[in-house]
Short mmCIF file of C-alpha atoms and ligand atoms in Angstrom, two decimals:
data_model
loop_
_atom_site.label_atom_id
_atom_site.label_comp_id
_atom_site.label_asym_id
_atom_site.label_seq_id
_atom_site.Cartn_x
_atom_site.Cartn_y
_atom_site.Cartn_z
CA MET A 291 5.90 -13.94 28.44
CA SER A 292 6.01 -11.05 25.95
CA GLU A 293 5.27 -11.64 22.14
CA VAL A 294 8.64 -11.09 20.12
CA LEU A 295 8.14 -9.24 17.20
CA ILE A 296 10.48 -9.19 14.67
CA PRO A 297 11.17 -5.93 13.07
CA LEU A 298 10.53 -5.78 9.16
CA ALA A 299 11.43 -2.40 7.23
CA HIS A 300 7.69 -1.13 8.11
CA GLY A 301 5.90 -2.21 10.89
CA THR A 302 6.06 -5.55 12.65
CA ILE A 303 5.08 -9.18 11.48
CA GLY A 304 2.29 -8.98 14.08
CA GLU A 305 0.78 -5.92 12.65
CA GLU A 306 0.98 -7.32 9.31
CA LEU A 307 -0.80 -10.61 10.05
CA GLY A 308 -3.25 -8.60 11.88
CA TRP A 309 -4.86 -6.97 8.41
CA GLN A 310 -4.09 -10.23 6.21
CA GLU A 311 -6.12 -12.33 8.84
CA ARG A 312 -9.01 -10.23 8.01
CA ALA A 313 -8.94 -10.05 4.42
CA LEU A 314 -11.73 -10.68 2.60
CA CYS A 315 -10.13 -12.00 -0.54
CA ALA A 316 -8.55 -14.80 1.32
CA GLN A 317 -12.41 -16.24 1.43
CA THR A 318 -12.45 -15.46 -2.27
CA ASP A 319 -10.97 -16.61 -5.74
CA PRO A 320 -7.40 -15.27 -5.22
CA GLU A 321 -6.74 -15.65 -9.31
CA ALA A 322 -9.55 -12.88 -9.57
CA PHE A 323 -6.83 -10.26 -7.66
CA PHE A 324 -3.86 -11.34 -10.32
CA PRO A 325 -6.03 -11.58 -13.44
CA GLU A 326 -3.91 -12.12 -16.92
CA LYS A 327 -2.79 -8.84 -18.67
CA GLY A 328 -5.87 -7.19 -19.95
CA GLY A 329 -8.41 -9.15 -17.91
CA SER A 330 -11.28 -8.08 -15.87
CA THR A 331 -10.55 -6.49 -12.50
CA ARG A 332 -14.06 -5.86 -11.50
CA GLU A 333 -15.04 -8.73 -9.60
CA ALA A 334 -11.52 -8.68 -7.38
CA LYS A 335 -12.40 -4.81 -7.09
CA LYS A 336 -15.88 -5.48 -5.97
CA VAL A 337 -14.68 -7.57 -3.10
CA CYS A 338 -12.20 -4.68 -2.08
CA ARG A 339 -14.86 -2.40 -1.75
CA ALA A 340 -16.75 -4.63 0.93
CA CYS A 341 -13.05 -5.42 2.49
CA GLU A 342 -12.73 -3.88 6.11
CA VAL A 343 -9.16 -3.83 5.81
CA ARG A 344 -8.89 -2.12 2.38
CA ALA A 345 -6.71 0.86 3.91
CA GLU A 346 -4.12 -1.28 5.45
CA CYS A 347 -4.04 -3.50 2.44
CA LEU A 348 -3.35 -0.30 -0.06
CA GLU A 349 -0.90 1.01 2.01
CA TYR A 350 0.93 -2.01 2.56
CA ALA A 351 0.83 -2.70 -1.39
CA LEU A 352 2.05 0.94 -1.64
CA GLN A 353 4.96 0.42 1.01
CA HIS A 354 6.04 -2.69 -0.43
CA ASP A 355 5.98 -1.72 -3.98
CA GLU A 356 3.91 -4.51 -4.96
CA ARG A 357 3.92 -4.77 -8.76
CA PHE A 358 1.46 -7.40 -9.30
CA GLY A 359 -2.34 -7.94 -8.46
CA ILE A 360 -5.19 -5.82 -7.23
CA TRP A 361 -4.50 -4.42 -3.51
CA GLY A 362 -6.70 -2.15 -1.57
CA GLY A 363 -8.91 -2.06 -4.71
CA LEU A 364 -6.41 -0.57 -7.17
CA SER A 365 -4.70 -2.14 -10.08
CA GLU A 366 -1.04 -1.85 -10.67
CA ARG A 367 -1.74 1.08 -13.00
CA GLU A 368 -3.78 2.78 -10.38
CA ARG A 369 -1.35 2.45 -7.75
CA ARG A 370 0.96 3.76 -9.61
CA LYS A 371 -0.83 6.63 -10.36
CA LEU A 372 -1.33 7.29 -7.24
CA LYS A 373 2.01 7.33 -6.00
CA ARG A 374 2.76 9.80 -8.61
CA GLN A 375 0.40 12.14 -7.35
CA ALA A 376 1.62 11.80 -3.82
CA VAL A 377 5.37 12.85 -4.90
S1 LIG B 578 -8.67 -4.65 -0.02
FE1 LIG B 578 -9.17 -6.32 -1.67
S2 LIG B 578 -6.86 -7.34 -1.80
FE2 LIG B 578 -6.86 -5.85 0.24
S3 LIG B 578 -7.06 -7.34 1.72
FE3 LIG B 578 -9.07 -6.56 0.88
S4 LIG B 578 -9.92 -7.97 -0.34
FE4 LIG B 578 -8.10 -8.40 -0.34
#
């Protein structure tokens, strides 16, 4: 029987789980990815640099307008900047 995929605004649940299952941050301290305001993002970014799904993660965050935390190695501010440059 074929798999039922529920369409989302972007992609499918199946696709999203595909990369999230390989997320390196899932094996680390999730709090490092949501630092307090002004807190260090260095540790999280270090993990992202070694993550094999970094591109997918960043694309997901940009598409879903994720406001908080480190995604794909970029902070909220860096993602906003990237979006402005892309326009
Ligand atoms: S790029 Fe960073 S935030 Fe995204 S899944 Fe990988 S480790 Fe997690």
